[in-house]
Amino acid sequence: MSIEAAELPTTPFIEANGRDIYGLGVNPKTENVYIGESGNFVQRGTVTIYTNTQTELSAFKAGVCVNGFYFN
């Protein structure tokens, strides 16, 4: 959504579709959006990467409770 927007959007940027979304990150260089799924707090979670136009690029397994991203 635009930084100048006066209202919230009526549709989500990325649908949860039953996922337990636990983390969110945006790569400042590529503007790709990283979504972290909790993995039910016991199993390994999943990271899904989207473009800033909502196209899914890839997904991979990560650690338990994926909730933070670091970009350098």
Short mmCIF file of C-alpha atoms in Angstrom, two decimals:
data_model
loop_
_atom_site.label_atom_id
_atom_site.label_comp_id
_atom_site.label_asym_id
_atom_site.label_seq_id
_atom_site.Cartn_x
_atom_site.Cartn_y
_atom_site.Cartn_z
CA MET A 1 0.00 0.00 0.00
CA SER A 2 1.17 3.49 -0.65
CA ILE A 3 2.79 5.40 2.19
CA GLU A 4 0.37 8.24 1.39
CA ALA A 5 -2.75 6.02 1.58
CA ALA A 6 -5.48 7.30 3.88
CA GLU A 7 -7.26 3.93 4.20
CA LEU A 8 -6.28 0.32 4.67
CA PRO A 9 -6.60 -1.96 1.65
CA THR A 10 -9.70 -4.16 1.51
CA THR A 11 -7.82 -7.27 0.34
CA PRO A 12 -4.64 -8.76 1.84
CA PHE A 13 -1.35 -8.33 -0.01
CA ILE A 14 -0.67 -12.07 0.40
CA GLU A 15 -3.37 -14.53 1.48
CA ALA A 16 -2.61 -16.71 4.51
CA ASN A 17 -4.52 -19.67 3.01
CA GLY A 18 -4.54 -21.55 6.32
CA ARG A 19 -0.84 -20.99 7.03
CA ASP A 20 0.39 -19.96 10.48
CA ILE A 21 2.26 -16.85 9.40
CA TYR A 22 4.69 -15.94 12.15
CA GLY A 23 7.28 -13.70 10.52
CA LEU A 24 7.54 -11.05 7.83
CA GLY A 25 10.52 -9.42 6.17
CA VAL A 26 11.14 -7.23 3.14
CA ASN A 27 14.52 -7.27 1.44
CA PRO A 28 15.42 -3.59 1.02
CA LYS A 29 17.51 -4.26 -2.12
CA THR A 30 15.11 -6.47 -4.07
CA GLU A 31 11.83 -5.53 -2.34
CA ASN A 32 11.01 -9.26 -2.17
CA VAL A 33 8.65 -10.21 0.66
CA TYR A 34 9.63 -13.07 2.99
CA ILE A 35 6.87 -14.88 4.88
CA GLY A 36 7.81 -17.16 7.79
CA GLU A 37 5.49 -19.96 8.90
CA SER A 38 5.73 -21.19 12.47
CA GLY A 39 5.79 -24.93 11.78
CA ASN A 40 3.30 -25.35 14.64
CA PHE A 41 6.07 -24.39 17.08
CA VAL A 42 7.44 -27.97 17.04
CA GLN A 43 8.27 -28.84 13.44
CA ARG A 44 10.46 -26.93 11.01
CA GLY A 45 8.75 -23.90 9.52
CA THR A 46 8.72 -22.70 5.94
CA VAL A 47 9.94 -19.50 4.33
CA THR A 48 8.09 -18.40 1.21
CA ILE A 49 9.51 -15.59 -0.92
CA TYR A 50 7.30 -13.34 -3.04
CA THR A 51 8.03 -10.46 -5.36
CA ASN A 52 6.59 -7.09 -4.42
CA THR A 53 3.91 -7.81 -7.03
CA GLN A 54 2.70 -10.91 -5.12
CA THR A 55 4.31 -13.57 -7.36
CA GLU A 56 5.69 -16.54 -5.41
CA LEU A 57 9.37 -17.06 -6.20
CA SER A 58 10.35 -19.96 -3.97
CA ALA A 59 9.83 -21.72 -0.66
CA PHE A 60 12.12 -23.71 1.62
CA LYS A 61 12.18 -25.33 5.05
CA ALA A 62 13.84 -23.40 7.84
CA GLY A 63 14.05 -23.70 11.62
CA VAL A 64 11.24 -23.85 14.16
CA CYS A 65 9.20 -20.64 14.63
CA VAL A 66 10.48 -18.69 11.63
CA ASN A 67 9.98 -15.08 12.67
CA GLY A 68 12.97 -12.97 11.70
CA PHE A 69 14.99 -12.15 8.61
CA TYR A 70 18.35 -10.46 8.14
CA PHE A 71 19.43 -8.93 4.84
CA ASN A 72 22.92 -7.64 4.08
#
